[in-house]
PDB file of C-alpha atoms in Angstrom:
ATOM      1  CA  VAL A   1       0.029   0.005   0.033  1.00  0.00           C
ATOM      2  CA  ARG A   2       3.073   2.268   0.127  1.00  0.00           C
ATOM      3  CA  GLY A   3       2.611   5.328  -2.019  1.00  0.00           C
ATOM      4  CA  LEU A   4      -1.192   4.971  -2.453  1.00  0.00           C
ATOM      5  CA  THR A   5      -3.670   7.582  -1.340  1.00  0.00           C
ATOM      6  CA  GLU A   6      -6.514   6.484   0.795  1.00  0.00           C
ATOM      7  CA  ARG A   7      -8.890   6.529  -2.217  1.00  0.00           C
ATOM      8  CA  GLU A   8      -6.467   4.516  -4.365  1.00  0.00           C
ATOM      9  CA  LEU A   9      -6.240   1.888  -1.568  1.00  0.00           C
ATOM     10  CA  GLU A  10      -9.996   1.776  -1.194  1.00  0.00           C
ATOM     11  CA  GLN A  11     -10.405   1.188  -4.975  1.00  0.00           C
ATOM     12  CA  LYS A  12      -7.692  -1.473  -4.991  1.00  0.00           C
ATOM     13  CA  LEU A  13      -9.243  -3.364  -2.087  1.00  0.00           C
ATOM     14  CA  GLU A  14     -12.820  -3.075  -3.570  1.00  0.00           C
ATOM     15  CA  GLY A  15     -11.463  -4.546  -6.837  1.00  0.00           C
ATOM     16  CA  LEU A  16      -9.689  -7.470  -5.067  1.00  0.00           C
ATOM     17  CA  LEU A  17     -12.765  -8.254  -2.837  1.00  0.00           C
ATOM     18  CA  GLY A  18     -15.085  -7.959  -5.727  1.00  0.00           C
ATOM     19  CA  GLU A  19     -13.174 -10.480  -7.859  1.00  0.00           C
ATOM     20  CA  LYS A  20     -13.769 -13.494  -5.647  1.00  0.00           C
ATOM     21  CA  TYR A  21     -15.524 -12.724  -2.382  1.00  0.00           C
ATOM     22  CA  LEU A  22     -18.237  -9.942  -2.424  1.00  0.00           C
ATOM     23  CA  GLN A  23     -20.669  -8.335  -4.817  1.00  0.00           C
ATOM     24  CA  SER A  24     -20.100  -4.618  -5.166  1.00  0.00           C
ATOM     25  CA  PRO A  25     -17.939  -4.166  -2.058  1.00  0.00           C
ATOM     26  CA  HIS A  26     -17.525  -0.767  -0.511  1.00  0.00           C
ATOM     27  CA  VAL A  27     -14.323  -0.165   1.425  1.00  0.00           C
ATOM     28  CA  THR A  28     -13.490   2.853   3.578  1.00  0.00           C
ATOM     29  CA  ILE A  29      -9.972   3.505   4.738  1.00  0.00           C
ATOM     30  CA  PHE A  30      -9.315   5.557   7.786  1.00  0.00           C
ATOM     31  CA  ILE A  31      -5.824   6.311   8.844  1.00  0.00           C
ATOM     32  CA  LYS A  32      -5.791   6.511  12.611  1.00  0.00           C
ATOM     33  CA  GLU A  33      -2.331   7.780  12.973  1.00  0.00           C
ATOM     34  CA  GLY A  34      -0.099   9.697  10.634  1.00  0.00           C
ATOM     35  CA  GLY A  35      -2.152  12.850   9.749  1.00  0.00           C
ATOM     36  CA  TYR A  36      -1.630  14.686   6.377  1.00  0.00           C
ATOM     37  CA  PHE A  37       0.388  17.211   4.514  1.00  0.00           C
ATOM     38  CA  TYR A  38      -0.848  19.513   1.747  1.00  0.00           C
ATOM     39  CA  VAL A  39       0.473  20.476  -1.631  1.00  0.00           C
ATOM     40  CA  VAL A  40      -1.028  23.522  -3.290  1.00  0.00           C
ATOM     41  CA  GLY A  41      -0.224  25.914  -6.165  1.00  0.00           C
ATOM     42  CA  GLU A  42       1.222  24.982  -9.571  1.00  0.00           C
ATOM     43  CA  VAL A  43       1.391  21.273  -9.313  1.00  0.00           C
ATOM     44  CA  GLY A  44      -0.443  18.443 -11.317  1.00  0.00           C
ATOM     45  CA  GLU A  45      -3.077  17.756  -8.677  1.00  0.00           C
ATOM     46  CA  GLY A  46      -2.779  19.424  -5.389  1.00  0.00           C
ATOM     47  CA  GLY A  47      -4.536  18.434  -2.211  1.00  0.00           C
ATOM     48  CA  ARG A  48      -4.315  16.571   0.995  1.00  0.00           C
ATOM     49  CA  PHE A  49      -2.028  13.606   1.161  1.00  0.00           C
ATOM     50  CA  PRO A  50      -1.449  10.935   3.947  1.00  0.00           C
ATOM     51  CA  TYR A  51       1.659  11.633   5.957  1.00  0.00           C
ATOM     52  CA  ARG A  52       4.150   8.919   6.686  1.00  0.00           C
ATOM     53  CA  PRO A  53       7.487   9.399   8.447  1.00  0.00           C
ATOM     54  CA  GLY A  54      10.309   9.752   5.882  1.00  0.00           C
ATOM     55  CA  ILE A  55       8.534  11.547   3.120  1.00  0.00           C
ATOM     56  CA  THR A  56      10.834  14.111   1.398  1.00  0.00           C
ATOM     57  CA  LEU A  57       9.853  17.290  -0.445  1.00  0.00           C
ATOM     58  CA  GLN A  58      10.555  15.630  -3.869  1.00  0.00           C
ATOM     59  CA  GLN A  59       8.410  12.706  -2.944  1.00  0.00           C
ATOM     60  CA  ALA A  60       5.584  14.924  -1.819  1.00  0.00           C
ATOM     61  CA  VAL A  61       5.675  17.015  -4.982  1.00  0.00           C
ATOM     62  CA  ALA A  62       5.716  13.840  -7.002  1.00  0.00           C
ATOM     63  CA  MET A  63       2.570  12.523  -5.218  1.00  0.00           C
ATOM     64  CA  ALA A  64       0.874  15.807  -6.325  1.00  0.00           C
ATOM     65  CA  GLY A  65       1.724  15.189  -9.989  1.00  0.00           C
ATOM     66  CA  GLY A  66       4.933  17.162 -10.120  1.00  0.00           C
ATOM     67  CA  ILE A  67       5.456  20.902 -10.705  1.00  0.00           C
ATOM     68  CA  SER A  68       3.391  22.165 -13.608  1.00  0.00           C
ATOM     69  CA  ASP A  69       4.874  23.845 -16.622  1.00  0.00           C
ATOM     70  CA  VAL A  70       4.051  27.250 -15.178  1.00  0.00           C
ATOM     71  CA  GLY A  71       5.264  26.524 -11.651  1.00  0.00           C
ATOM     72  CA  LYS A  72       8.319  28.309 -10.284  1.00  0.00           C
ATOM     73  CA  ALA A  73      10.432  25.298  -9.221  1.00  0.00           C
ATOM     74  CA  SER A  74      13.185  27.649  -7.795  1.00  0.00           C
ATOM     75  CA  MET A  75      10.835  28.996  -5.045  1.00  0.00           C
ATOM     76  CA  VAL A  76       8.968  26.038  -3.604  1.00  0.00           C
ATOM     77  CA  GLN A  77       7.898  26.854  -0.027  1.00  0.00           C
ATOM     78  CA  ILE A  78       7.199  24.651   2.999  1.00  0.00           C
ATOM     79  CA  LYS A  79       4.997  26.320   5.628  1.00  0.00           C
ATOM     80  CA  ARG A  80       5.435  24.644   8.940  1.00  0.00           C
ATOM     81  CA  VAL A  81       4.009  25.306  12.461  1.00  0.00           C
ATOM     82  CA  ASN A  82       6.621  24.654  15.091  1.00  0.00           C
ATOM     83  CA  GLU A  83       6.036  23.113  18.498  1.00  0.00           C
ATOM     84  CA  ASP A  84       5.935  26.576  20.062  1.00  0.00           C
ATOM     85  CA  GLY A  85       3.162  27.644  17.731  1.00  0.00           C
ATOM     86  CA  GLY A  86       5.521  29.783  15.500  1.00  0.00           C
ATOM     87  CA  VAL A  87       5.254  29.566  11.737  1.00  0.00           C
ATOM     88  CA  GLU A  88       8.369  28.715   9.670  1.00  0.00           C
ATOM     89  CA  ILE A  89       8.600  29.235   5.915  1.00  0.00           C
ATOM     90  CA  ILE A  90      11.303  27.149   4.207  1.00  0.00           C
ATOM     91  CA  THR A  91      12.075  28.121   0.573  1.00  0.00           C
ATOM     92  CA  VAL A  92      13.671  25.366  -1.492  1.00  0.00           C
ATOM     93  CA  ASN A  93      15.102  25.410  -4.972  1.00  0.00           C
ATOM     94  CA  HIS A  94      13.433  22.176  -6.413  1.00  0.00           C
ATOM     95  CA  ASN A  95      15.726  22.417  -9.483  1.00  0.00           C
ATOM     96  CA  GLU A  96      18.778  22.017  -7.178  1.00  0.00           C
ATOM     97  CA  LEU A  97      17.097  19.002  -5.458  1.00  0.00           C
ATOM     98  CA  ARG A  98      16.520  17.224  -8.842  1.00  0.00           C
ATOM     99  CA  ALA A  99      20.175  17.950  -9.795  1.00  0.00           C
ATOM    100  CA  GLY A 100      21.417  16.579  -6.455  1.00  0.00           C
ATOM    101  CA  LYS A 101      22.891  19.855  -5.454  1.00  0.00           C
ATOM    102  CA  ALA A 102      20.781  20.261  -2.344  1.00  0.00           C
ATOM    103  CA  VAL A 103      19.543  18.230   0.619  1.00  0.00           C
ATOM    104  CA  ASP A 104      15.942  17.029   0.121  1.00  0.00           C
ATOM    105  CA  PRO A 105      14.100  18.253   3.260  1.00  0.00           C
ATOM    106  CA  MET A 106      11.806  15.903   5.189  1.00  0.00           C
ATOM    107  CA  ILE A 107       8.133  16.664   5.255  1.00  0.00           C
ATOM    108  CA  ARG A 108       6.330  16.851   8.602  1.00  0.00           C
ATOM    109  CA  LYS A 109       2.730  16.199   9.422  1.00  0.00           C
ATOM    110  CA  ASP A 110       0.537  19.241   8.635  1.00  0.00           C
ATOM    111  CA  ASP A 111       3.180  20.867   6.396  1.00  0.00           C
ATOM    112  CA  ILE A 112       1.852  22.951   3.555  1.00  0.00           C
ATOM    113  CA  ILE A 113       3.869  22.870   0.387  1.00  0.00           C
ATOM    114  CA  TYR A 114       3.338  25.724  -2.050  1.00  0.00           C
ATOM    115  CA  VAL A 115       4.565  25.939  -5.608  1.00  0.00           C
ATOM    116  CA  PRO A 116       4.057  29.529  -6.900  1.00  0.00           C
ATOM    117  CA  GLN A 117       3.338  30.477 -10.502  1.00  0.00           C
ATOM    118  CA  SER A 118       6.428  31.741 -12.354  1.00  0.00           C
ATOM    119  CA  TYR A 119       6.760  35.443 -12.710  1.00  0.00           C
ATOM    120  CA  PHE A 120       6.623  35.226 -16.522  1.00  0.00           C
ATOM    121  CA  TRP A 121       3.171  33.384 -16.560  1.00  0.00           C
ATOM    122  CA  SER A 122       1.815  35.735 -13.915  1.00  0.00           C
ATOM    123  CA  LEU A 123       2.708  38.711 -16.242  1.00  0.00           C
ATOM    124  CA  ALA A 124       1.370  36.943 -19.366  1.00  0.00           C
ATOM    125  CA  ARG A 125      -1.961  36.094 -17.531  1.00  0.00           C
ATOM    126  CA  ALA A 126      -2.247  39.729 -16.388  1.00  0.00           C
ATOM    127  CA  PHE A 127      -1.505  40.971 -19.947  1.00  0.00           C
ATOM    128  CA  PHE A 128      -4.094  38.799 -21.687  1.00  0.00           C
ATOM    129  CA  PHE A 129      -6.779  39.693 -19.139  1.00  0.00           C
ATOM    130  CA  SER A 130      -5.922  43.373 -19.574  1.00  0.00           C
ATOM    131  CA  ILE A 131      -6.500  43.241 -23.321  1.00  0.00           C
ATOM    132  CA  GLY A 132      -9.810  41.569 -22.848  1.00  0.00           C
ATOM    133  CA  VAL A 133      -8.835  37.870 -23.476  1.00  0.00           C
ATOM    134  CA  GLY A 134     -10.523  35.961 -20.681  1.00  0.00           C
ATOM    135  CA  GLY A 135     -13.014  33.181 -19.934  1.00  0.00           C
ATOM    136  CA  ARG A 136     -12.217  30.153 -22.072  1.00  0.00           C
ATOM    137  CA  HIS A 137      -9.357  31.973 -23.744  1.00  0.00           C
ATOM    138  CA  SER A 138      -7.488  32.706 -20.531  1.00  0.00           C
ATOM    139  CA  VAL A 139      -3.751  32.057 -20.247  1.00  0.00           C
ATOM    140  CA  GLY A 140      -1.783  30.953 -17.263  1.00  0.00           C
ATOM    141  CA  ILE A 141      -3.017  27.374 -16.732  1.00  0.00           C
ATOM    142  CA  ASN A 142      -1.135  25.741 -19.627  1.00  0.00           C
ATOM    143  CA  PRO A 143       1.655  27.512 -21.491  1.00  0.00           C
ATOM    144  CA  THR A 144       0.582  25.884 -24.763  1.00  0.00           C
ATOM    145  CA  THR A 145      -2.829  27.457 -24.697  1.00  0.00           C
ATOM    146  CA  VAL A 146      -3.939  28.771 -28.118  1.00  0.00           C
ATOM    147  CA  ILE A 147      -5.577  32.115 -28.085  1.00  0.00           C
ATOM    148  CA  GLU A 148      -8.360  32.689 -30.559  1.00  0.00           C
ATOM    149  CA  ARG A 149      -9.695  36.162 -31.416  1.00  0.00           C
TER     150      ARG A 149
END
């Protein structure tokens, strides 16, 4: 079950049980210990992920589908609440992690990982909205978006 989300495990077990033992089984997974961490911003599919000791930033980002084409990999942030209640923001250059030039930080329970949008795509999005290109023609989600007039 390592690396599976709760829902993926539920589906896997439902499939296995339905093959030989039960008709239309419904499985609910509840993780009593462990908690969660969160990945938001410019990633494939952000959200809440089950925490397990030993998860690194690279693994957490991979669980969220990786950094999108418009994400700013050089400014990934980990927001963490310390034991004394203080908030710590750790900024990590994910490009250096992938190149093996930096230590991959461990994720803690309740960490929030944020991947901002690159400055270029923020400007492009603002420009296209300022000239009246919006709605289904908006830019910023996918750098290969074709703009029709």
